XYZ file of C-alpha atoms in Angstrom:
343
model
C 0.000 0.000 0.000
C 1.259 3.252 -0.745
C 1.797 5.451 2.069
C -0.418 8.258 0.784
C -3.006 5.461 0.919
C -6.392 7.763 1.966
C -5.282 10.920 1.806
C -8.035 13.427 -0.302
C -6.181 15.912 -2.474
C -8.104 18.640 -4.336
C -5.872 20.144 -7.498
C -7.439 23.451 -8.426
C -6.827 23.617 -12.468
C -5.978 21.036 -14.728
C -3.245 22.638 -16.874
C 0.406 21.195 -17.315
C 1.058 21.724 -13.966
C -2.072 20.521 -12.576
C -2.071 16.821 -14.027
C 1.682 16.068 -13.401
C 0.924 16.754 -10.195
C -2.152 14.797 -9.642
C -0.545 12.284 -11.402
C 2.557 11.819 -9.242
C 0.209 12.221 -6.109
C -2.340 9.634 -7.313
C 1.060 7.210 -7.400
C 1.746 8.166 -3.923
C -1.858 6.622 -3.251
C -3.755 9.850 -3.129
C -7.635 10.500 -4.044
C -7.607 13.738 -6.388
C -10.027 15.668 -7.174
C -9.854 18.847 -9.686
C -11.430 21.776 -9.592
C -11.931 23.549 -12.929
C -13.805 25.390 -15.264
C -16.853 23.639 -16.949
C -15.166 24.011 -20.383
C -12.632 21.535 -19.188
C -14.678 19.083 -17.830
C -15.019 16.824 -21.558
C -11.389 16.587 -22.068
C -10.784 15.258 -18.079
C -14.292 12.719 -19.397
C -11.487 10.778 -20.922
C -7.881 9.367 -19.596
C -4.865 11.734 -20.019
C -1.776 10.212 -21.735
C 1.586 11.368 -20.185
C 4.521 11.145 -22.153
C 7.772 10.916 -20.225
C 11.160 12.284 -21.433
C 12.584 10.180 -19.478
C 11.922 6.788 -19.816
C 10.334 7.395 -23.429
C 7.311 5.693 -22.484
C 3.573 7.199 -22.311
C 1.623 7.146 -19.027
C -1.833 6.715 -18.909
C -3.913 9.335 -15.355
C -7.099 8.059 -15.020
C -9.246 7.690 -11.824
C -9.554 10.915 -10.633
C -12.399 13.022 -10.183
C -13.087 16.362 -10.870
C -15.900 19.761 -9.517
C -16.528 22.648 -11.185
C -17.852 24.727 -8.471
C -15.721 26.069 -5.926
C -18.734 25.901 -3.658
C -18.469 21.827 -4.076
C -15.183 22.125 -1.843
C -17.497 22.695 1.712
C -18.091 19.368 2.994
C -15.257 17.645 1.635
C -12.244 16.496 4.140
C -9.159 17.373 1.828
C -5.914 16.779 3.303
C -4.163 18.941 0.550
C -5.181 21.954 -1.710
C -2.512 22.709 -4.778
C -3.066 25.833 -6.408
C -1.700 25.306 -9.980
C -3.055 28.670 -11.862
C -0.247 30.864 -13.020
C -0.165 34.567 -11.328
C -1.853 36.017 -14.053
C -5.045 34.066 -13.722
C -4.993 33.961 -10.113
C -4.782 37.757 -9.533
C -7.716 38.770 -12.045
C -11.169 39.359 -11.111
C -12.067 35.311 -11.392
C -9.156 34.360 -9.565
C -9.776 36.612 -6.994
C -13.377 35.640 -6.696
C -12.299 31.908 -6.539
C -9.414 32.844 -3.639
C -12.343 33.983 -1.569
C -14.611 30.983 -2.008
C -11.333 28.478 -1.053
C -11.092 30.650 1.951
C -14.449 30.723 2.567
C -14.754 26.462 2.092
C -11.261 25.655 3.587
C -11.584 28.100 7.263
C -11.126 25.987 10.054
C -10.922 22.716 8.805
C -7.615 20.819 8.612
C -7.286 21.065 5.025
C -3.562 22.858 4.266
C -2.867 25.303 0.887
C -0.056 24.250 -1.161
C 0.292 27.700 -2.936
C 2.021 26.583 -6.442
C 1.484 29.651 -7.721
C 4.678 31.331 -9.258
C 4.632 34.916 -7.942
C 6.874 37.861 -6.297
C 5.554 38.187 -2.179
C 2.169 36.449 -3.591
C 1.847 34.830 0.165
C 0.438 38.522 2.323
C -1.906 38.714 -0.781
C -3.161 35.636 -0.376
C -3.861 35.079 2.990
C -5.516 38.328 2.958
C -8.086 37.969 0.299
C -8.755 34.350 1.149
C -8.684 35.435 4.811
C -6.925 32.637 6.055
C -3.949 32.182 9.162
C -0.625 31.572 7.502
C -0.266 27.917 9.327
C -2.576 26.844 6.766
C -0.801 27.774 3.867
C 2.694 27.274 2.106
C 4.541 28.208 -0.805
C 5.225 25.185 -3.250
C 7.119 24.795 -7.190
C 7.024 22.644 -9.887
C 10.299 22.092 -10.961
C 9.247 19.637 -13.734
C 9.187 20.773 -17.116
C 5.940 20.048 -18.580
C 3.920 21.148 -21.925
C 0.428 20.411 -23.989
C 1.483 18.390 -27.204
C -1.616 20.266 -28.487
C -0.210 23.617 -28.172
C 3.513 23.341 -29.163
C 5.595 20.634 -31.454
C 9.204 21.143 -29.623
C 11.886 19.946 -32.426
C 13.312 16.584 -31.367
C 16.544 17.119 -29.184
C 17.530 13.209 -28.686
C 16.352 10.090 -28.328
C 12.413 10.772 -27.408
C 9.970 8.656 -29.554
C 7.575 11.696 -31.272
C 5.112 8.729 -31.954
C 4.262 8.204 -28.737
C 4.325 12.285 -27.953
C 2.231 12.995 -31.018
C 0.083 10.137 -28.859
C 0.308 12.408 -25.586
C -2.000 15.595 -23.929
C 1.234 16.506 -21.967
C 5.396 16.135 -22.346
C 7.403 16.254 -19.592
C 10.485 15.466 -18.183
C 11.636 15.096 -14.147
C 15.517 15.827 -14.465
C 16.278 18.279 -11.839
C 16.644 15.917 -9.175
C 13.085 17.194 -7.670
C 10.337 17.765 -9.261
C 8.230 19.795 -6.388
C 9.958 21.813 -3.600
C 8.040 23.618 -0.682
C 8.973 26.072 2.053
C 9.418 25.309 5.633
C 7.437 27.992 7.068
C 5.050 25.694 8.483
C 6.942 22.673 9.271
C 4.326 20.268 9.280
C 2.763 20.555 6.198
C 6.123 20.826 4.810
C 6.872 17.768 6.052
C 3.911 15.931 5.381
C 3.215 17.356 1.986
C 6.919 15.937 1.246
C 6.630 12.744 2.764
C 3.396 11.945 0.433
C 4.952 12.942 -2.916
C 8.201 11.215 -1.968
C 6.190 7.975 -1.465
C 4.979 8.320 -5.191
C 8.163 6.415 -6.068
C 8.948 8.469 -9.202
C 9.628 12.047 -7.771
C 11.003 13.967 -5.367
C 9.951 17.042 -2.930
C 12.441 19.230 -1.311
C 11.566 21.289 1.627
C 13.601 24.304 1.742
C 14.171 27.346 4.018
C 11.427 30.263 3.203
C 13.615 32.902 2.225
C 15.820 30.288 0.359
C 12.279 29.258 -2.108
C 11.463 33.103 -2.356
C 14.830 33.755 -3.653
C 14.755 30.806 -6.022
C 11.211 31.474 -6.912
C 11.914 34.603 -8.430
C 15.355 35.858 -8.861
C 15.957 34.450 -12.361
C 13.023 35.620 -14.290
C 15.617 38.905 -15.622
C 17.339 35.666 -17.481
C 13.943 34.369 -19.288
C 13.476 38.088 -20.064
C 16.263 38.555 -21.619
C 16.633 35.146 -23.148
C 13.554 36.254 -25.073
C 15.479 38.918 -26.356
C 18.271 37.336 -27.337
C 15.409 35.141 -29.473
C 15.644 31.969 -27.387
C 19.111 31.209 -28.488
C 20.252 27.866 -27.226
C 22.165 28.311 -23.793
C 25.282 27.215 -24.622
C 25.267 29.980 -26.254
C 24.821 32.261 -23.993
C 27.901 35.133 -23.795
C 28.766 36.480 -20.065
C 30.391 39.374 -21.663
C 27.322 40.213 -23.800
C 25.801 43.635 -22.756
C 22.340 42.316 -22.742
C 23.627 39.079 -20.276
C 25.510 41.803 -17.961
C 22.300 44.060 -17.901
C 19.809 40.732 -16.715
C 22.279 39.609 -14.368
C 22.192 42.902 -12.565
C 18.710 42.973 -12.533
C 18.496 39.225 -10.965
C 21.017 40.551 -8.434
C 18.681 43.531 -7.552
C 15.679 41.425 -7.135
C 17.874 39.159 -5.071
C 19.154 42.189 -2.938
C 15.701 42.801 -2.097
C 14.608 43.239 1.944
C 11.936 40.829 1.442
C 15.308 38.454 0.444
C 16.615 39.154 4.054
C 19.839 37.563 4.724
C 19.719 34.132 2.051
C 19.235 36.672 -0.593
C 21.418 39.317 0.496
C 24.479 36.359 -0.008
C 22.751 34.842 -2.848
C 23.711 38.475 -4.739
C 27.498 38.186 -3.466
C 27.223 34.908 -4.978
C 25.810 35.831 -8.248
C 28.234 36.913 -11.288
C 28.016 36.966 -15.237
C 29.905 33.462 -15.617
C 27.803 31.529 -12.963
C 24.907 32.400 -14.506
C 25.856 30.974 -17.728
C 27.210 27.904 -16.037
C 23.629 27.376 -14.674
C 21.700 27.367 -17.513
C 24.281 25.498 -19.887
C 24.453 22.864 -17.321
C 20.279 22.642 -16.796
C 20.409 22.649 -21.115
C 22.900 19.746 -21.012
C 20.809 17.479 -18.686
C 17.647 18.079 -20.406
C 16.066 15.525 -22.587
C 13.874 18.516 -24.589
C 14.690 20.885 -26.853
C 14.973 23.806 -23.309
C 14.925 27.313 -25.389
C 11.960 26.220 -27.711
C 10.186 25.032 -24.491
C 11.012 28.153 -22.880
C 10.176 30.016 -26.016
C 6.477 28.860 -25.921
C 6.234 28.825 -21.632
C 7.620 32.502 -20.840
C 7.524 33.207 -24.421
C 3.693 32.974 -24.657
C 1.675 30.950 -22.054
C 2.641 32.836 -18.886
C 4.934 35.733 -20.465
C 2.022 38.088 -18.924
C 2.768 37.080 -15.564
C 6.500 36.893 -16.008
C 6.139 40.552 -16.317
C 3.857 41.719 -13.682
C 6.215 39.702 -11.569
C 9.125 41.554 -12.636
C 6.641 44.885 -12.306
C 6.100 43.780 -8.887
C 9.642 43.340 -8.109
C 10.012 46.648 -9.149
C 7.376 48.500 -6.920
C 8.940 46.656 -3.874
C 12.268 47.948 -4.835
C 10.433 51.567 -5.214
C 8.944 50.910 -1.928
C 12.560 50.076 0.068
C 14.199 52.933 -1.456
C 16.064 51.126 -4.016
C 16.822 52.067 -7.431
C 16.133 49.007 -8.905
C 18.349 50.827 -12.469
C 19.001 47.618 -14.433
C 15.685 46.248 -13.661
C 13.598 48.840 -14.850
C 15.816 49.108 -18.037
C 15.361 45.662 -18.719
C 11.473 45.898 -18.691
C 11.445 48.591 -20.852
C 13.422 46.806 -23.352
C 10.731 43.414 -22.887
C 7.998 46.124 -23.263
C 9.255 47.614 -26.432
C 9.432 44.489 -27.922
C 6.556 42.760 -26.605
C 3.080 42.881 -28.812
C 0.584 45.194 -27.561
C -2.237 43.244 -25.491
């Protein structure tokens, strides 16, 4: 028996990053249940095909079940609620309304948040519109790379099998040496939330300092701005002397300098030069098994590019609001803008 045998784990959305991770949880022995938008509800009627970079080999999620009312959640003992939406879709007027109905279902029962949302200081906002005490919610992120077949044909980087992808809803590959990470500000859920994906057998979930997953939640979106400029140009690539690479890297070191950053980020910009940065994504490029700037190219080129730069907007205002300059940041925006299509 799996040791996530019983546990009752509501996904809300069933995106990329909501199926891998029902997926891996329903391995670990979980129930799961999605919440999503009735629009969705035919294509979840029918089993979702996986394919795996990895192994080569096409998975087959079925056996879930799924609402479409947030109002559905009151009465239901969840042990878990992941919030997969991206910050853009959480933060507009539906997202907002459907923050206030979790709160509204999930006050005072033992259910805990897994926020999965990728955001800059997204927590205070949070916890204030759901109205909810901050022991019942943590930060999580996906670390796997994953993408709809249906919206992007990635050119074929080694030995994958496009047969069986052309076969798939979803590509993905678990290379990073964890697939999930969460932050320790509430211990317990940490740790439990950890211990159930760990028992899945296929992945893993780190539990990391808070200020440590802020840092690394964040800081590096300056790189996938500029990589856009520099038109998704494969990462070996990349040039630490180029002007554009010198400008980002400033920028991430700004956003790392940040109060909010405390002490982990304060050394984390020490850390941080031209070179390493470089190293880092070369190396991630070298281990992956897809094609990493076309993926890139259609996930913070297109699919969440508008919350990659309210993030970096966001950055920006805290920066404004600590008295920093925040000079290479705010250049770097106003190149993305320039470029970017009007919306």
């Amino acid at each position: 028996m799996a040791q996530g045998q019983g546990s009752h784990v509501l996904v809300v959305g069933a995106g990329s990053m909501g199926l891998i991770t029902g997926y891996i949880l329903q391995l670990a022995g979980a129930k799961i249940t999605f919440l999503i938008r009735p629009h969705r509800a035919e294509s979840l009627d029918r089993p979702q095909k996986l394919y795996s970079y990895d192994d080569n080999q096409l998975k087959t999620f079925t056996g879930y079940d799924y609402i479409t009312n947030p109002s559905d959640i009151s009465g239901t003992d969840y042990d878990f609620i992941i919030i997969t939406l991206d910050g853009a879709a959480l933060k507009n007027e539906v997202g907002e309304t459907l923050v206030k109905s979790l709160g509204k279902a999930v006050r005072g029962t033992r259910a805990k948040i897994i926020l999965g949302t990728v955001f800059f200081n997204l927590m205070p906002w949070f916890l204030k519109t759901a109205n909810l005490e901050s022991e019942q919610v943590i930060s999580g992120q996906l670390w796997i790379h994953i993408y709809p077949t249906s919206a992007v044909t990635l050119p074929v980087h080694g030995s994958e099998d496009v047969k069986l992808i052309a076969q798939a809803d979803q590509a993905y590959t678990d290379c990073l040496g964890q697939g999930f990470s969460v932050e320790n500000s509430s211990p317990a859920i940490a740790t439990a939330f950890a211990d159930l994906w760990n028992s899945s057998g296929v992945s893993k979930c780190g539990v990391v300092p808070k200020e440590e997953s802020a840092v690394n939640m964040t800081s590096f979106f300056p790189i996938l701005a500029v990589w856009g400029l520099l038109d998704w140009r494969n990462a070996q690539k990349f040039d630490a002397t180029d002007p554009l690479w010198i400008l980002a890297v400033k920028a991430v070191k700004e956003i790392q300098g940040l109060g909010l950053h405390g002490a982990v980020g304060q050394q984390a910009a020490a850390a941080t030069t031209e070179a390493s940065l470089v190293q880092v994504f070369a190396g991630m490029d070298k281990v992956m098994p897809l094609n990493l700037e076309e993926f890139n190219r259609y996930h913070h080129g297109g699919k969440v590019n508008t919350q990659d730069r309210a993030l970096l907007h966001a950055c920006i205002e805290q920066g404004d609001a600590e008295g920093k300059s925040m000079t290479a940041l705010k250049d770097l925006v106003r190149r993305i803008e320039a470029q970017a299509p009007r919306e």
